[in-house]
Coordinates of C-alpha atoms in Angstrom, one line a residue:
M1 CA 0.0 0.0 0.0
V2 CA 2.9 2.3 0.8
K3 CA 4.4 1.6 -2.6
A4 CA 1.1 2.3 -4.3
L5 CA 0.8 5.6 -2.4
L6 CA 4.4 6.6 -3.3
A7 CA 3.7 5.7 -7.0
G8 CA 0.6 7.8 -6.9
I9 CA 2.5 10.8 -5.4
S10 CA 5.2 10.4 -8.1
L11 CA 2.6 10.4 -10.8
I12 CA 1.0 13.6 -9.4
F13 CA 4.4 15.3 -9.3
A14 CA 5.2 14.1 -12.9
I15 CA 1.9 15.5 -14.2
S16 CA 2.4 18.7 -12.3
A17 CA 6.0 19.1 -13.7
Q18 CA 4.7 18.4 -17.2
A19 CA 2.0 21.1 -16.8
Q20 CA 4.6 23.6 -15.5
N21 CA 6.8 22.9 -18.5
E22 CA 3.9 23.1 -21.0
F23 CA 3.0 26.3 -22.9
T24 CA -0.5 27.0 -24.1
I25 CA -1.7 29.1 -27.0
K26 CA -5.5 29.9 -27.1
G27 CA -7.0 31.7 -30.1
K28 CA -10.3 33.4 -30.6
I29 CA -10.8 34.9 -34.0
S30 CA -14.2 36.3 -34.8
G31 CA -15.7 35.3 -38.1
L32 CA -13.3 32.3 -38.8
E33 CA -15.3 29.4 -40.3
D34 CA -15.3 26.1 -38.6
S35 CA -12.7 23.7 -40.1
T36 CA -10.3 26.5 -40.8
R37 CA -6.8 25.0 -40.3
I38 CA -4.4 26.9 -38.1
V39 CA -0.7 25.7 -38.1
L40 CA 2.0 26.3 -35.5
Y41 CA 5.6 26.4 -36.7
R42 CA 9.0 26.5 -35.0
S43 CA 12.0 28.1 -36.7
D44 CA 15.5 26.5 -36.7
G45 CA 17.8 28.8 -38.6
Q46 CA 16.2 29.2 -42.0
V47 CA 13.8 26.3 -41.6
M48 CA 10.3 26.5 -40.4
S49 CA 9.0 23.1 -39.2
Q50 CA 5.4 22.4 -38.5
I51 CA 4.9 21.3 -34.9
A52 CA 1.1 21.3 -34.5
Q53 CA -2.1 21.9 -36.4
D54 CA -5.6 22.7 -35.0
T55 CA -9.0 23.0 -36.7
V56 CA -11.1 26.0 -35.7
I57 CA -14.3 25.2 -33.8
N58 CA -16.6 28.0 -32.7
E59 CA -14.0 30.5 -33.8
C60 CA -11.4 29.0 -31.4
F61 CA -8.1 27.1 -31.7
T62 CA -5.7 25.8 -29.1
F63 CA -2.1 24.6 -29.1
K64 CA -0.1 23.0 -26.2
G65 CA 3.5 21.9 -26.2
E66 CA 6.9 22.3 -24.7
T67 CA 9.5 24.8 -25.5
V68 CA 13.1 24.1 -26.6
D69 CA 15.5 24.1 -23.6
N70 CA 12.5 24.8 -21.2
A71 CA 12.8 28.6 -22.0
P72 CA 10.8 31.3 -23.6
E73 CA 10.6 30.8 -27.4
A74 CA 9.3 32.5 -30.5
L75 CA 6.8 30.4 -32.6
M76 CA 4.8 31.2 -35.7
V77 CA 1.1 30.9 -36.3
S78 CA -0.1 30.6 -39.9
S79 CA -2.8 29.3 -42.1
H80 CA -2.7 28.1 -45.7
D81 CA -6.4 28.2 -46.2
K82 CA -8.1 30.4 -48.8
G83 CA -8.2 34.0 -48.0
F84 CA -5.2 34.1 -45.7
P85 CA -2.1 36.1 -46.7
N86 CA 1.1 34.2 -47.3
T87 CA 2.7 35.2 -44.0
W88 CA 2.6 34.3 -40.3
L89 CA 2.1 35.8 -36.8
D90 CA 5.1 35.7 -34.4
V91 CA 4.0 34.7 -30.9
W92 CA 6.1 34.1 -27.8
V93 CA 5.5 31.1 -25.5
A94 CA 7.1 30.0 -22.2
P95 CA 6.8 27.1 -19.8
G96 CA 3.7 27.2 -17.7
K97 CA 2.5 30.4 -19.5
E98 CA -0.6 30.9 -21.6
T99 CA -0.5 33.1 -24.8
T100 CA -3.8 34.5 -26.0
V101 CA -4.4 35.4 -29.7
T102 CA -7.5 37.4 -30.7
G103 CA -8.7 39.0 -34.0
N104 CA -11.6 39.6 -36.3
N105 CA -10.3 38.8 -39.8
K106 CA -7.9 36.7 -41.8
L107 CA -5.1 39.3 -41.7
I108 CA -3.1 37.0 -39.5
R109 CA -0.1 39.3 -38.8
T110 CA -2.3 41.9 -37.2
W111 CA -4.0 39.6 -34.7
N112 CA -3.5 40.7 -31.2
V113 CA -1.2 38.6 -28.9
S114 CA -1.0 38.9 -25.1
A115 CA 1.1 36.9 -22.7
D116 CA 2.9 37.4 -19.4
I117 CA 6.2 37.1 -21.2
Q118 CA 8.7 40.0 -21.6
E119 CA 9.6 39.2 -25.2
Q120 CA 5.9 39.4 -26.2
H121 CA 5.5 42.7 -24.4
D122 CA 8.5 44.0 -26.4
L123 CA 7.2 42.6 -29.7
N124 CA 3.8 44.2 -29.1
L125 CA 5.4 47.6 -29.2
Y126 CA 6.4 47.1 -32.8
A127 CA 3.1 45.4 -33.7
D128 CA 1.0 48.2 -32.3
A129 CA 3.1 50.9 -34.0
C130 CA 2.9 49.3 -37.5
R131 CA -0.6 47.7 -37.4
E132 CA -2.1 50.0 -40.1
E133 CA 0.8 49.4 -42.5
C134 CA 0.8 45.7 -41.8
S135 CA -2.9 45.3 -42.5
K136 CA -2.6 47.1 -45.9
E137 CA 0.5 45.0 -46.7
Q138 CA -1.4 41.7 -46.0
E139 CA -4.3 42.9 -48.2
I140 CA -1.7 43.4 -51.0
Y141 CA -0.3 39.9 -50.4
I142 CA -3.7 38.4 -51.0
Q143 CA -4.1 40.4 -54.2
L144 CA -0.6 39.2 -55.3
M145 CA -1.5 35.6 -54.6
D146 CA -4.7 35.9 -56.7
L147 CA -2.8 37.4 -59.6
F148 CA -0.1 34.8 -59.4
S149 CA -2.8 32.1 -59.5
K150 CA -4.5 33.8 -62.4
G151 CA -1.2 33.8 -64.4
R152 CA -0.6 30.1 -63.7
T153 CA -4.1 28.8 -64.6
G154 CA -5.9 28.6 -67.9
N155 CA -3.9 29.7 -70.9
P156 CA -3.4 33.4 -70.7
S157 CA -2.2 35.2 -73.8
E158 CA 1.2 37.0 -73.7
E159 CA -0.7 40.3 -73.5
E160 CA -2.6 39.1 -70.5
K161 CA 0.5 37.8 -68.8
N162 CA 2.3 41.1 -69.3
A163 CA -0.7 42.9 -67.8
I164 CA -0.6 40.6 -64.8
R165 CA 3.2 41.2 -64.4
N166 CA 2.7 45.0 -64.6
E167 CA -0.1 44.9 -62.0
M168 CA 2.1 42.8 -59.7
K169 CA 4.9 45.2 -60.1
E170 CA 2.7 48.1 -59.1
L171 CA 1.4 46.2 -56.0
Q172 CA 5.0 45.4 -55.1
K173 CA 5.9 49.1 -55.2
K174 CA 3.0 49.8 -52.8
T175 CA 4.3 47.0 -50.5
D176 CA 7.8 48.5 -50.5
S177 CA 6.4 51.9 -49.6
L178 CA 4.4 50.4 -46.7
R179 CA 7.5 48.6 -45.5
L180 CA 9.6 51.7 -45.4
I181 CA 7.0 53.4 -43.2
S182 CA 7.1 50.4 -40.9
S183 CA 10.9 50.5 -41.0
Q184 CA 11.0 54.1 -39.8
K185 CA 8.6 53.3 -36.9
E186 CA 10.6 50.2 -35.9
I187 CA 13.9 52.0 -36.0
E188 CA 12.4 54.8 -33.8
I189 CA 11.4 52.2 -31.2
M190 CA 14.8 50.6 -31.3
Q191 CA 16.4 54.0 -30.7
Q192 CA 14.3 54.5 -27.6
T193 CA 14.3 51.0 -26.0
P194 CA 16.9 48.8 -24.4
K195 CA 18.5 45.9 -26.4
G196 CA 17.0 42.5 -26.0
T197 CA 16.1 39.4 -28.0
V198 CA 13.2 41.1 -29.9
W199 CA 15.4 44.2 -30.4
M200 CA 18.1 42.1 -32.1
D201 CA 15.5 40.3 -34.2
K202 CA 14.1 43.6 -35.4
L203 CA 17.6 45.0 -36.2
L204 CA 18.4 41.9 -38.2
G205 CA 15.1 42.1 -40.1
Q206 CA 15.8 45.8 -41.0
C207 CA 19.4 45.0 -42.0
K208 CA 18.2 42.2 -44.3
Q209 CA 15.7 44.7 -45.8
S210 CA 18.5 47.2 -46.4
K211 CA 20.5 44.6 -48.2
Y212 CA 17.8 43.6 -50.6
M213 CA 15.7 46.7 -51.1
E214 CA 17.0 49.3 -53.5
N215 CA 17.4 52.8 -52.1
Y216 CA 16.8 51.8 -48.5
P217 CA 17.0 55.2 -46.7
Y218 CA 17.8 54.2 -43.1
K219 CA 21.2 52.6 -43.5
E220 CA 23.0 55.1 -41.3
D221 CA 20.4 54.6 -38.6
L222 CA 21.0 50.9 -38.6
I223 CA 24.8 51.4 -38.4
A224 CA 24.3 53.6 -35.4
L225 CA 22.2 50.9 -33.7
Y226 CA 24.8 48.2 -34.7
N227 CA 27.5 50.2 -33.0
K228 CA 25.6 49.8 -29.7
L229 CA 26.2 46.0 -29.8
S230 CA 28.8 44.5 -27.6
D231 CA 31.4 42.2 -29.0
N232 CA 29.5 39.2 -27.7
E233 CA 26.3 40.4 -29.4
K234 CA 28.2 40.9 -32.7
N235 CA 29.6 37.4 -32.5
S236 CA 26.2 35.8 -31.9
Q237 CA 24.5 34.2 -35.0
A238 CA 22.2 37.1 -35.3
G239 CA 25.1 39.5 -34.9
K240 CA 27.1 37.9 -37.6
E241 CA 24.2 38.1 -40.0
I242 CA 23.7 41.7 -39.2
T243 CA 27.4 42.4 -39.8
V244 CA 27.2 40.7 -43.2
C245 CA 24.2 42.8 -44.2
L246 CA 25.7 46.1 -43.2
Y247 CA 29.3 45.3 -44.2
P248 CA 29.1 42.7 -47.0
P249 CA 32.2 40.7 -47.5
V250 CA 34.0 40.8 -50.8
T251 CA 32.1 38.4 -53.1
V252 CA 33.5 36.2 -55.8
K253 CA 32.0 35.9 -59.2
E254 CA 32.5 33.9 -62.4
G255 CA 36.1 34.1 -63.5
D256 CA 37.4 34.7 -60.0
E257 CA 39.4 32.3 -57.8
M258 CA 37.1 30.4 -55.5
A259 CA 36.5 31.6 -52.0
D260 CA 37.3 29.1 -49.2
T261 CA 37.0 28.7 -45.4
D262 CA 37.0 26.0 -42.7
L263 CA 34.3 23.4 -43.5
Y264 CA 33.3 20.7 -41.1
D265 CA 32.1 17.1 -41.9
L266 CA 29.7 15.2 -39.7
Q267 CA 32.5 13.9 -37.5
G268 CA 33.9 17.4 -36.9
N269 CA 36.9 17.1 -39.2
I270 CA 38.0 20.3 -41.0
H271 CA 38.1 20.4 -44.8
H272 CA 38.6 23.1 -47.4
L273 CA 37.4 23.4 -51.0
A274 CA 41.1 23.6 -52.0
D275 CA 41.4 20.0 -50.8
Y276 CA 39.4 18.9 -53.8
K277 CA 41.3 20.7 -56.6
G278 CA 42.2 18.6 -59.5
K279 CA 38.6 17.8 -60.5
Y280 CA 35.7 20.0 -61.4
L281 CA 33.6 20.9 -58.3
L282 CA 29.9 21.1 -58.2
V283 CA 29.2 23.0 -55.0
D284 CA 25.6 23.0 -53.6
F285 CA 24.4 25.5 -51.0
W286 CA 21.3 23.9 -49.5
S287 CA 19.0 23.6 -46.5
R288 CA 16.7 20.9 -45.3
G289 CA 13.7 23.2 -45.4
C290 CA 14.2 24.0 -49.1
G291 CA 11.9 21.8 -51.3
P292 CA 14.0 22.1 -54.5
C293 CA 17.2 21.3 -52.5
M294 CA 15.6 18.0 -51.4
M295 CA 14.4 17.4 -55.0
A296 CA 17.9 17.7 -56.3
L297 CA 19.4 15.1 -54.0
P298 CA 18.8 12.1 -56.3
E299 CA 20.5 13.9 -59.2
M300 CA 23.4 14.9 -56.9
K301 CA 23.8 11.3 -56.0
E302 CA 23.7 10.2 -59.7
I303 CA 26.3 12.8 -60.6
S304 CA 28.6 11.9 -57.7
E305 CA 28.6 8.3 -59.0
T306 CA 28.6 8.7 -62.8
W307 CA 30.8 11.7 -63.0
K308 CA 33.2 10.7 -60.3
D309 CA 36.2 10.7 -62.6
K310 CA 35.7 14.4 -63.5
V311 CA 33.5 16.0 -60.8
T312 CA 33.5 16.1 -57.0
V313 CA 30.1 17.0 -55.6
I314 CA 30.2 19.1 -52.4
S315 CA 27.1 20.0 -50.5
L316 CA 27.5 22.9 -48.1
S317 CA 24.6 23.1 -45.7
T318 CA 23.3 26.5 -44.4
D319 CA 21.4 24.8 -41.6
T320 CA 22.3 24.9 -37.9
E321 CA 24.5 22.0 -36.7
K322 CA 21.6 20.2 -35.1
G323 CA 19.3 20.5 -38.1
W324 CA 22.1 19.5 -40.6
K325 CA 23.0 16.4 -38.6
E326 CA 19.4 15.4 -38.3
I327 CA 18.6 15.6 -42.0
S328 CA 21.9 14.0 -43.0
K329 CA 20.9 10.8 -41.0
T330 CA 17.8 10.5 -43.1
K331 CA 19.3 11.1 -46.6
D332 CA 21.7 8.9 -48.5
M333 CA 24.3 11.6 -49.1
S334 CA 27.3 9.5 -50.1
W335 CA 29.1 12.5 -51.5
V336 CA 31.0 15.3 -49.7
N337 CA 28.7 16.8 -47.1
L338 CA 30.0 19.8 -45.1
N339 CA 28.9 22.9 -43.1
D340 CA 30.8 26.0 -42.0
F341 CA 28.0 26.8 -39.4
G342 CA 27.8 30.3 -40.8
G343 CA 24.3 30.0 -42.3
M344 CA 23.8 32.6 -45.0
S345 CA 26.5 34.8 -43.4
G346 CA 29.4 32.4 -43.8
L347 CA 30.8 31.1 -47.1
A348 CA 27.4 31.6 -48.7
A349 CA 27.8 35.3 -48.3
K350 CA 31.1 35.3 -50.1
Y351 CA 29.5 33.6 -53.1
N352 CA 26.6 36.1 -52.9
V353 CA 24.0 33.4 -52.3
R354 CA 20.6 35.1 -51.9
G355 CA 18.4 32.1 -52.5
I356 CA 18.8 28.3 -52.3
P357 CA 19.5 25.9 -53.8
H358 CA 22.5 27.8 -55.2
Y359 CA 25.1 26.0 -57.2
V360 CA 28.7 26.8 -58.3
I361 CA 30.8 25.0 -60.9
I362 CA 34.5 25.4 -60.2
S363 CA 37.3 24.4 -62.5
P364 CA 40.0 21.9 -61.5
E365 CA 42.3 24.9 -61.0
G366 CA 39.9 26.6 -58.6
I367 CA 38.4 29.2 -60.9
I368 CA 34.6 29.8 -60.7
L369 CA 33.1 28.9 -64.1
H370 CA 29.4 29.3 -63.4
S371 CA 27.1 30.2 -60.5
W372 CA 23.3 30.2 -60.4
S373 CA 20.3 29.6 -58.1
G374 CA 17.3 27.3 -58.7
Y375 CA 16.8 23.6 -59.6
G376 CA 14.7 21.7 -62.1
K377 CA 15.0 18.0 -62.9
G378 CA 18.0 17.3 -65.1
L379 CA 19.4 20.9 -64.7
L380 CA 22.6 19.9 -63.0
K381 CA 23.5 17.4 -65.6
R382 CA 22.8 19.9 -68.4
K383 CA 25.0 22.5 -66.7
L384 CA 27.8 20.0 -66.2
N385 CA 27.5 18.9 -69.9
K386 CA 27.9 22.5 -70.9
W387 CA 30.8 23.4 -68.6
V388 CA 32.7 20.2 -68.0
N389 CA 32.3 18.8 -71.5
K390 CA 32.8 22.2 -73.1
S391 CA 35.6 20.8 -75.2
D392 CA 33.0 18.5 -76.9
R393 CA 31.0 21.6 -78.0
V394 CA 33.5 23.5 -80.1
M395 CA 32.1 25.9 -82.7
S396 CA 32.7 24.8 -86.3
V397 CA 31.7 26.2 -89.7
K398 CA 31.6 24.0 -92.8
K399 CA 30.2 24.1 -96.3
E400 CA 27.9 21.3 -97.7
G401 CA 27.1 22.3 -101.3
N402 CA 25.5 25.7 -101.2
T403 CA 24.7 25.5 -97.5
T404 CA 26.8 26.8 -94.7
I405 CA 26.5 24.8 -91.5
V406 CA 27.4 26.4 -88.1
D407 CA 27.6 23.9 -85.3
F408 CA 27.5 25.1 -81.7
P409 CA 27.6 28.8 -82.6
I410 CA 29.2 31.0 -79.9
E411 CA 26.9 33.6 -78.3
K412 CA 27.7 36.9 -76.6
S413 CA 24.9 36.6 -74.1
S414 CA 21.8 34.7 -73.3
N415 CA 19.0 35.2 -70.8
T416 CA 17.9 31.5 -70.8
E417 CA 19.1 28.0 -69.9
T418 CA 15.8 26.6 -71.2
V419 CA 16.7 26.6 -74.9
E420 CA 20.0 26.4 -76.8
I421 CA 21.0 26.6 -80.4
N422 CA 23.1 23.6 -81.6
R423 CA 23.2 24.3 -85.3
I424 CA 22.4 27.0 -87.8
E425 CA 22.0 26.2 -91.5
L426 CA 22.4 29.0 -93.9
T427 CA 20.9 28.1 -97.3
G428 CA 20.2 30.2 -100.3
S429 CA 16.5 30.2 -99.5
E430 CA 16.2 30.1 -95.7
T431 CA 17.9 30.0 -92.3
I432 CA 17.2 27.0 -90.2
F433 CA 17.9 27.0 -86.4
H434 CA 18.3 23.5 -84.8
M435 CA 17.1 24.1 -81.2
K436 CA 17.0 22.0 -78.1
A437 CA 14.8 22.7 -75.1
F438 CA 15.5 21.7 -71.5
N439 CA 13.0 21.6 -68.6
S440 CA 11.7 19.2 -66.0
P441 CA 9.6 16.3 -67.3
G442 CA 5.9 17.3 -67.5
Y443 CA 6.7 21.0 -67.6
W444 CA 6.0 23.0 -70.7
V445 CA 7.9 25.2 -73.0
S446 CA 6.7 27.4 -75.8
I447 CA 8.1 29.5 -78.6
G448 CA 6.3 32.7 -79.6
K449 CA 5.0 33.1 -83.1
D450 CA 6.6 36.6 -83.1
T451 CA 10.1 35.2 -82.8
F452 CA 12.6 36.8 -85.2
L453 CA 16.2 37.1 -86.1
K454 CA 18.0 40.5 -86.0
T455 CA 21.1 41.2 -88.0
E456 CA 23.8 43.8 -87.3
D457 CA 22.0 46.5 -89.2
G458 CA 18.8 46.0 -87.2
T459 CA 16.8 44.2 -89.9
H460 CA 14.2 41.7 -88.6
Y461 CA 13.7 38.3 -90.2
P462 CA 10.4 36.8 -88.8
L463 CA 9.8 33.2 -88.0
T464 CA 8.2 31.5 -91.0
S465 CA 7.6 27.9 -89.8
A466 CA 8.6 25.3 -87.3
D467 CA 9.2 21.5 -87.2
G468 CA 8.4 19.6 -84.0
I469 CA 6.5 22.4 -82.3
T470 CA 3.6 24.8 -83.0
P471 CA 4.5 28.4 -82.3
D472 CA 2.6 30.0 -79.4
E473 CA 1.4 26.6 -78.2
R474 CA 2.9 24.8 -75.2
F475 CA 4.6 21.5 -75.6
T476 CA 5.2 19.3 -72.6
M477 CA 8.6 18.0 -71.9
P478 CA 9.2 14.3 -72.1
E479 CA 10.7 12.2 -69.3
S480 CA 14.2 12.9 -70.6
G481 CA 13.8 16.6 -69.9
E482 CA 15.1 17.4 -73.4
Y483 CA 13.3 18.1 -76.7
S484 CA 14.7 19.0 -80.2
F485 CA 12.9 21.1 -82.8
K486 CA 13.7 23.3 -85.8
L487 CA 12.8 26.9 -86.5
H488 CA 12.7 28.4 -90.1
F489 CA 13.5 32.0 -91.0
P490 CA 14.1 33.8 -94.3
A491 CA 17.6 33.7 -95.8
L492 CA 20.1 36.1 -94.2
P493 CA 22.2 38.4 -96.5
A494 CA 25.5 37.0 -97.6
G495 CA 28.3 38.0 -95.4
T496 CA 26.2 38.3 -92.2
K497 CA 28.7 37.7 -89.3
T498 CA 26.4 37.7 -86.3
V499 CA 22.7 37.4 -85.6
D500 CA 20.4 37.8 -82.6
F501 CA 17.6 35.3 -81.7
I502 CA 14.7 37.3 -80.2
E503 CA 11.5 35.6 -79.1
G504 CA 9.7 38.9 -78.3
D505 CA 9.8 42.1 -76.1
C506 CA 8.5 40.5 -72.9
D507 CA 10.8 40.1 -69.9
S508 CA 10.6 36.3 -70.0
C509 CA 11.0 36.0 -73.8
F510 CA 14.1 34.1 -74.9
K511 CA 16.9 36.4 -76.1
I512 CA 20.2 34.9 -77.4
V513 CA 22.4 37.7 -78.6
G514 CA 25.5 37.8 -80.8
L515 CA 25.4 34.4 -82.4
S516 CA 28.6 34.0 -84.5
L517 CA 28.1 32.7 -88.0
T518 CA 31.8 32.8 -89.0
Q519 CA 35.0 31.9 -87.3
E520 CA 36.7 35.2 -88.1

């Protein structure tokens, strides 16, 4: 009986301890329909991980859980249901504390949050000051999402797509104006309040905005705030990111010698990119929270195996050490997998990485050949074929009867990786372009009917016909991710040395400029 009594007392203490460690979020949003899904996220570096989801009943939702390290923590409340802006609400939680969320619409970032937590009190100073601008900004987000959906559904004409793009640009300008008003208000609060966790978060947010927004007007104010930081604060992860935003490191570009630093493997051993000189390097800046990064892993594995005699594949994670090690356990990453633990402010900053996945192809001598962001199925192999097997794609000009054939014509510039020109035939009666398109299987490509060639004197030679495609109609890419077709144009004048391939005037139209027709 004594043992049973002691066991019961232990259970009571365990339940009590669990309750004391548990946070609670209670939401009451007037007008929210039943079955609306509200999602709770936790951030780890750049990655937002869903930790809970609740369905609204009688306008209410509830979350319970435990914080990391049994300490106050910032979480994010969001919803992906129709009518919500593509953003989230920052909320602070703490062990044994209840956080209350109230509102009366779907503009989630302007919901009211209250809690007996100092960080939430600090955050509310900024939220209250910028509530009007934040509401207007979210309304614009919803309009932008609707326009984006409109442009992706149906089959809008090029004129309609241009109209959508122009409307989105105008809305983005309004968003930028609202953000600057909020920036001024936030900076004024930072100037008048003591430093703290929220203060640092706000400074980092403004510094990122100053980095990416043209003509940001408050840079000097941010520098003055930065100068208030102690050395320890500057050396924190947030402090390092702030430093990189305000004082960007010297970046490397195509043609430069590669940048390098200490890079750690999963066992803690130090490596450098220079250790892998002698082969081409395919360097991949990635994160576990990046969908395209994850999609690229099978192709990375294939390249690491089939190109191993020529190419070393190196993945450089921008995740925290914990997140990187966790995801590495679940993925078959048999190639070089490293981390400098600098996030986007480490080696990634030196390569001017602004979005991930970001890839860099480096020569065996350590010279940067090509650098780009974004992934589509087969893209990495196409890039390597172009840069590593470049010697197999040497321009040549030959005569076959009255026809001049230009294989792999050299170009001055191109705005696309989607199409390439492998051969140009110059006959006495027409000009034939042998084209190849690249895209992910199932995705579409189209060539506009208004495509033309332009010679040095500015004369236009319009598209007359096509083999393998129908101009202005979409064709779906096969499983190979490659598709060949021909385009026919009028004959060019004898002696033409270069020609431009122009699909049209729109921003997304293919433009390949300065195609050489001679080897002079």
